[in-house]
XYZ file of C-alpha atoms in Angstrom:
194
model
C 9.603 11.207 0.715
C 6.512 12.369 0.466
C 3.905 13.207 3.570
C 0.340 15.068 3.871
C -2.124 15.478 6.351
C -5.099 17.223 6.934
C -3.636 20.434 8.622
C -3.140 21.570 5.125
C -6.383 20.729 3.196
C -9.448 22.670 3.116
C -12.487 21.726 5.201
C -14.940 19.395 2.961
C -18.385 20.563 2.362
C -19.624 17.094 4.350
C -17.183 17.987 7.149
C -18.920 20.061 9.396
C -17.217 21.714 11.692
C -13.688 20.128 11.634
C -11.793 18.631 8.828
C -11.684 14.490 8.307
C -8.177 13.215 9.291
C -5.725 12.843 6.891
C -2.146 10.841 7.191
C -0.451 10.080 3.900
C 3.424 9.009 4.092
C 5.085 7.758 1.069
C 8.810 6.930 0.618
C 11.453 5.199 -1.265
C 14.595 4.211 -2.038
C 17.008 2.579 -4.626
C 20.835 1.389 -5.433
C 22.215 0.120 -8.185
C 26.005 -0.577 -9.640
C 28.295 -2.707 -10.508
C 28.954 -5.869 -9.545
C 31.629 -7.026 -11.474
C 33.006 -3.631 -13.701
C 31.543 -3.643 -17.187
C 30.152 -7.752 -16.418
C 27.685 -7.562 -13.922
C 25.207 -4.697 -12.805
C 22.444 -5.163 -10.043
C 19.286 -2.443 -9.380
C 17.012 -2.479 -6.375
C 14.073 -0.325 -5.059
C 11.440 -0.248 -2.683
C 8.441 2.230 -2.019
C 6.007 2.054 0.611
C 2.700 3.875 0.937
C 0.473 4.399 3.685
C -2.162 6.538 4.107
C -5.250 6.716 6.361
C -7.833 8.857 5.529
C -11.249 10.071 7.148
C -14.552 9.845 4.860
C -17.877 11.202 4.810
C -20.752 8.840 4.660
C -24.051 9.844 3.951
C -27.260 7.740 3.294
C -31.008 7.628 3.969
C -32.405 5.240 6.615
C -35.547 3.797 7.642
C -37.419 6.539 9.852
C -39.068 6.634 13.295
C -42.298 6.182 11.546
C -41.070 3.285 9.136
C -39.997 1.323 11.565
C -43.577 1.276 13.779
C -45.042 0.273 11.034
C -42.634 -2.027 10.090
C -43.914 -6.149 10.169
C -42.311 -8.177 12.486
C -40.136 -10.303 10.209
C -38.500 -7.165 9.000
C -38.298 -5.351 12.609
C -35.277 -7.504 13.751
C -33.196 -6.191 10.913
C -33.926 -2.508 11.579
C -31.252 -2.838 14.178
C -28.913 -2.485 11.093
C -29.429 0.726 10.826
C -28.461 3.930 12.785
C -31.458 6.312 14.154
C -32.008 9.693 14.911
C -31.119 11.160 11.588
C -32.363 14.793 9.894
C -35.936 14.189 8.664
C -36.567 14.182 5.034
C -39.478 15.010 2.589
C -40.377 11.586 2.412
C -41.521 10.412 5.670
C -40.433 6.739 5.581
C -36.800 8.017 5.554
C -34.138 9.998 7.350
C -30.673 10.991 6.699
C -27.509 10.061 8.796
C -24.155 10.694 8.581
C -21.263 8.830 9.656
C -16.975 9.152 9.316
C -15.268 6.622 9.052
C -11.614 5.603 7.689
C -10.166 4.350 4.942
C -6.919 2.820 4.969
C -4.298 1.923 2.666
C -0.921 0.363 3.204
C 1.038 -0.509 -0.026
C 4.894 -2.225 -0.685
C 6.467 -2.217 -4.104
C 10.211 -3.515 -4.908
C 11.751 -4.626 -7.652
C 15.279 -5.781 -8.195
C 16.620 -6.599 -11.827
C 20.266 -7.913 -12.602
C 22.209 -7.308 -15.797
C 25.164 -9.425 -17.040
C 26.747 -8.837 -20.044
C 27.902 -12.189 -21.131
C 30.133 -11.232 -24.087
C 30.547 -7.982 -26.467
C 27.709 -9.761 -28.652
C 25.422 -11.457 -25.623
C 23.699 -9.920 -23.081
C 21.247 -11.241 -20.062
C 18.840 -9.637 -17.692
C 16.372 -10.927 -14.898
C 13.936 -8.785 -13.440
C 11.366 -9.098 -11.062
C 8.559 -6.296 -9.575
C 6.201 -6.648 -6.739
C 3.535 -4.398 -5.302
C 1.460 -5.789 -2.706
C -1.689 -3.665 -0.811
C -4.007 -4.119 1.533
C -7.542 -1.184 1.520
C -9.691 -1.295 3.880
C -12.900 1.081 2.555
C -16.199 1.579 4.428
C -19.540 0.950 2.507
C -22.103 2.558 4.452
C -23.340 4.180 7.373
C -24.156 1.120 8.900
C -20.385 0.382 10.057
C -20.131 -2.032 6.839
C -16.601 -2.175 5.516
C -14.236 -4.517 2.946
C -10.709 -5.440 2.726
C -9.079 -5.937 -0.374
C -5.590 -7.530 -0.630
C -3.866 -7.265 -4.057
C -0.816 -9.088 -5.183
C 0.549 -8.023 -8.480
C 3.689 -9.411 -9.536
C 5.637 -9.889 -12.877
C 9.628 -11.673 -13.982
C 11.103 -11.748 -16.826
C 14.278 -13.485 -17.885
C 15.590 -11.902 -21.213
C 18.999 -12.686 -23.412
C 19.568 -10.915 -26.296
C 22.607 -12.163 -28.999
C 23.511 -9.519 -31.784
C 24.006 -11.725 -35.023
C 25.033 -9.185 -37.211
C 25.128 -4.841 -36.828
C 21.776 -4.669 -38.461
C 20.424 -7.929 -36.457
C 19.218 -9.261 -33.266
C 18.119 -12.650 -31.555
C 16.510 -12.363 -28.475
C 14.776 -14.637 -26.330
C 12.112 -13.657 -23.542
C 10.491 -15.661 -20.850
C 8.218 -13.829 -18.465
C 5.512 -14.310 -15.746
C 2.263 -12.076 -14.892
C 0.324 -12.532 -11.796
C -2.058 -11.032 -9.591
C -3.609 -12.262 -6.697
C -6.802 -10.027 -5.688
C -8.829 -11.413 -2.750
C -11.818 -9.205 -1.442
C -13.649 -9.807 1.501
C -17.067 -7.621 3.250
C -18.125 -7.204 6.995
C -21.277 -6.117 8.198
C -21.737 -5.297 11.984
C -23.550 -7.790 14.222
C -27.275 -7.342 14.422
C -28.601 -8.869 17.405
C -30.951 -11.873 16.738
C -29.772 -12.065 12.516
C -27.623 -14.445 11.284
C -26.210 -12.078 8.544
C -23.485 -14.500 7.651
Protein backbone atom coordinates (compact mmCIF):
# COMPACT_ATOMS: atom_id res chain seq x y z
CA UNK A 1 0.00 0.00 0.00
CA UNK A 2 1.24 2.94 -0.90
CA UNK A 3 -0.39 6.67 -0.15
CA UNK A 4 0.90 10.47 -0.54
CA UNK A 5 -0.53 13.68 -0.32
CA UNK A 6 0.41 17.05 -0.34
CA UNK A 7 0.92 17.60 3.49
CA UNK A 8 4.30 16.21 2.85
CA UNK A 9 5.62 17.91 -0.36
CA UNK A 10 7.21 21.16 -0.62
CA UNK A 11 5.32 24.23 -1.84
CA UNK A 12 5.88 24.61 -5.84
CA UNK A 13 7.43 27.71 -7.09
CA UNK A 14 3.87 28.33 -9.21
CA UNK A 15 1.99 27.67 -5.95
CA UNK A 16 1.69 30.76 -4.30
CA UNK A 17 0.74 30.80 -1.14
CA UNK A 18 -0.56 27.22 -0.45
CA UNK A 19 0.50 23.98 -1.89
CA UNK A 20 -1.65 22.22 -5.01
CA UNK A 21 -3.58 19.18 -3.61
CA UNK A 22 -2.19 16.02 -3.77
CA UNK A 23 -4.04 12.40 -3.18
CA UNK A 24 -2.12 9.39 -4.44
CA UNK A 25 -3.34 5.80 -3.10
CA UNK A 26 -1.93 2.76 -4.59
CA UNK A 27 -2.48 -0.87 -3.47
CA UNK A 28 -2.36 -4.47 -4.24
CA UNK A 29 -2.69 -7.79 -3.68
CA UNK A 30 -1.94 -11.43 -4.84
CA UNK A 31 -2.44 -15.42 -4.09
CA UNK A 32 -1.23 -18.12 -5.61
CA UNK A 33 -0.92 -22.15 -4.85
CA UNK A 34 -1.80 -25.19 -5.59
CA UNK A 35 -4.57 -26.48 -7.00
CA UNK A 36 -4.06 -29.92 -7.37
CA UNK A 37 -0.37 -30.77 -5.35
CA UNK A 38 2.49 -30.90 -7.82
CA UNK A 39 -0.50 -30.87 -11.05
CA UNK A 40 -2.07 -27.72 -10.98
CA UNK A 41 -0.91 -24.17 -9.70
CA UNK A 42 -3.06 -20.90 -10.12
CA UNK A 43 -1.57 -17.00 -9.51
CA UNK A 44 -3.69 -13.90 -9.25
CA UNK A 45 -3.08 -10.13 -8.62
CA UNK A 46 -4.61 -6.93 -8.77
CA UNK A 47 -3.28 -3.25 -8.25
CA UNK A 48 -5.19 -0.21 -8.35
CA UNK A 49 -3.97 3.37 -8.62
CA UNK A 50 -5.56 6.52 -8.07
CA UNK A 51 -4.29 9.68 -7.72
CA UNK A 52 -5.61 13.25 -8.10
CA UNK A 53 -3.37 15.87 -8.33
CA UNK A 54 -3.52 19.84 -8.45
CA UNK A 55 -1.53 21.67 -11.44
CA UNK A 56 -0.30 24.95 -12.23
CA UNK A 57 -1.34 26.50 -15.45
CA UNK A 58 0.18 29.37 -16.79
CA UNK A 59 -0.27 31.10 -20.25
CA UNK A 60 -0.47 34.51 -21.94
CA UNK A 61 -3.86 35.90 -23.06
CA UNK A 62 -5.22 38.46 -25.20
CA UNK A 63 -5.06 41.88 -23.16
CA UNK A 64 -7.51 44.67 -22.27
CA UNK A 65 -6.08 46.57 -25.11
CA UNK A 66 -6.12 43.56 -27.69
CA UNK A 67 -9.34 42.91 -27.33
CA UNK A 68 -10.72 46.80 -28.14
CA UNK A 69 -9.04 46.62 -30.94
CA UNK A 70 -9.98 43.39 -31.77
CA UNK A 71 -12.45 43.06 -35.30
CA UNK A 72 -15.67 41.89 -34.77
CA UNK A 73 -15.44 38.40 -36.25
CA UNK A 74 -12.73 37.64 -33.78
CA UNK A 75 -14.45 39.53 -30.64
CA UNK A 76 -16.99 36.65 -30.04
CA UNK A 77 -14.18 34.23 -29.42
CA UNK A 78 -12.35 36.41 -26.88
CA UNK A 79 -14.86 35.04 -24.46
CA UNK A 80 -12.49 31.97 -24.51
CA UNK A 81 -10.24 33.43 -22.65
CA UNK A 82 -9.90 34.51 -18.94
CA UNK A 83 -9.18 38.43 -18.14
CA UNK A 84 -7.63 40.39 -15.68
CA UNK A 85 -4.22 38.84 -15.81
CA UNK A 86 -0.53 40.51 -14.72
CA UNK A 87 0.43 42.85 -17.59
CA UNK A 88 3.33 41.96 -19.69
CA UNK A 89 6.05 43.76 -21.80
CA UNK A 90 4.17 43.25 -24.76
CA UNK A 91 1.03 45.09 -24.59
CA UNK A 92 -1.28 42.83 -26.66
CA UNK A 93 -0.86 40.19 -23.89
CA UNK A 94 -1.32 39.33 -20.25
CA UNK A 95 -0.56 36.48 -18.07
CA UNK A 96 -3.10 34.29 -16.07
CA UNK A 97 -2.90 31.58 -13.99
CA UNK A 98 -5.19 28.89 -13.29
CA UNK A 99 -5.18 25.23 -11.01
CA UNK A 100 -6.71 22.79 -12.03
CA UNK A 101 -6.66 18.79 -11.52
CA UNK A 102 -5.45 16.04 -13.00
CA UNK A 103 -6.75 12.75 -12.38
CA UNK A 104 -5.79 9.30 -12.78
CA UNK A 105 -7.52 6.10 -11.86
CA UNK A 106 -5.75 2.86 -13.04
CA UNK A 107 -6.70 -1.28 -12.57
CA UNK A 108 -4.19 -3.96 -13.42
CA UNK A 109 -4.76 -7.91 -12.78
CA UNK A 110 -3.47 -10.69 -14.10
CA UNK A 111 -4.13 -14.31 -13.36
CA UNK A 112 -1.94 -17.16 -15.01
CA UNK A 113 -2.53 -21.03 -14.42
CA UNK A 114 0.13 -23.72 -14.55
CA UNK A 115 -0.52 -27.47 -15.11
CA UNK A 116 2.02 -29.78 -15.34
CA UNK A 117 0.68 -32.37 -17.64
CA UNK A 118 3.34 -35.09 -17.25
CA UNK A 119 7.16 -35.24 -15.90
CA UNK A 120 8.06 -34.31 -19.69
CA UNK A 121 4.90 -31.78 -20.59
CA UNK A 122 4.04 -28.77 -19.16
CA UNK A 123 1.13 -25.97 -19.89
CA UNK A 124 0.53 -22.43 -18.85
CA UNK A 125 -2.19 -19.68 -19.68
CA UNK A 126 -1.75 -16.29 -18.72
CA UNK A 127 -3.53 -13.28 -19.11
CA UNK A 128 -2.66 -9.33 -17.87
CA UNK A 129 -4.84 -6.33 -17.96
CA UNK A 130 -4.30 -2.71 -17.05
CA UNK A 131 -6.96 -0.42 -17.84
CA UNK A 132 -6.80 3.75 -17.05
CA UNK A 133 -8.66 6.48 -17.43
CA UNK A 134 -6.47 10.51 -17.20
CA UNK A 135 -8.15 13.23 -17.24
CA UNK A 136 -5.31 16.27 -17.87
CA UNK A 137 -6.12 19.98 -18.32
CA UNK A 138 -4.66 21.84 -21.42
CA UNK A 139 -4.91 25.35 -20.67
CA UNK A 140 -6.06 28.12 -18.75
CA UNK A 141 -9.05 28.34 -20.58
CA UNK A 142 -10.81 25.33 -18.58
CA UNK A 143 -9.81 23.00 -21.72
CA UNK A 144 -9.24 19.43 -20.64
CA UNK A 145 -8.93 15.58 -22.31
CA UNK A 146 -9.70 12.18 -21.24
CA UNK A 147 -7.76 9.40 -22.26
CA UNK A 148 -8.91 5.77 -21.70
CA UNK A 149 -6.26 3.06 -22.29
CA UNK A 150 -6.82 -0.62 -22.54
CA UNK A 151 -3.74 -2.70 -22.69
CA UNK A 152 -4.10 -6.27 -22.56
CA UNK A 153 -2.00 -9.41 -23.52
CA UNK A 154 -2.65 -13.86 -23.25
CA UNK A 155 -0.64 -16.26 -23.92
CA UNK A 156 -1.22 -19.98 -24.01
CA UNK A 157 2.22 -21.85 -23.84
CA UNK A 158 3.09 -25.88 -23.70
CA UNK A 159 6.37 -26.88 -23.56
CA UNK A 160 7.39 -30.96 -24.19
CA UNK A 161 11.10 -31.89 -23.21
CA UNK A 162 12.21 -34.36 -26.09
CA UNK A 163 15.38 -35.20 -24.83
CA UNK A 164 17.75 -33.60 -21.54
CA UNK A 165 19.48 -31.34 -23.95
CA UNK A 166 16.05 -30.55 -25.97
CA UNK A 167 12.86 -28.74 -25.98
CA UNK A 168 9.55 -28.33 -28.10
CA UNK A 169 7.50 -25.65 -27.23
CA UNK A 170 4.60 -24.13 -28.68
CA UNK A 171 3.32 -20.43 -28.01
CA UNK A 172 0.15 -18.70 -28.95
CA UNK A 173 -0.34 -15.18 -27.67
CA UNK A 174 -2.47 -11.99 -28.09
CA UNK A 175 -1.42 -8.10 -27.78
CA UNK A 176 -3.91 -5.40 -27.60
CA UNK A 177 -4.45 -1.98 -26.70
CA UNK A 178 -7.31 0.04 -26.96
CA UNK A 179 -6.38 3.94 -26.55
CA UNK A 180 -9.31 6.32 -27.14
CA UNK A 181 -8.65 10.15 -26.50
CA UNK A 182 -11.13 12.65 -26.44
CA UNK A 183 -10.78 17.02 -25.81
CA UNK A 184 -13.34 19.53 -24.24
CA UNK A 185 -13.27 23.07 -24.52
CA UNK A 186 -15.67 25.23 -22.34
CA UNK A 187 -18.76 26.78 -23.94
CA UNK A 188 -18.25 30.18 -25.46
CA UNK A 189 -21.38 31.94 -25.77
CA UNK A 190 -22.47 32.61 -29.42
CA UNK A 191 -19.42 29.88 -31.00
CA UNK A 192 -20.15 26.74 -32.17
CA UNK A 193 -16.70 25.29 -31.10
CA UNK A 194 -17.79 21.77 -31.83
Amino acid sequence: VVMRNDALDARNFFDGTTRTPLRLNQYGASAGGAIKKNKLFYFLSNETLRQRAGVNLIATVPSAAARARAVDSIKPLLAGYPTGGTPTSNPDLDLVSRRAANTIDEYFGSARIDYNIDDKTMLYVRYNRDQGYLQSPLDVSGSYQNITAVPQNAVINLQRAITPSMMNEFKVGFNGAKTRISGYAPAIPGVDTS
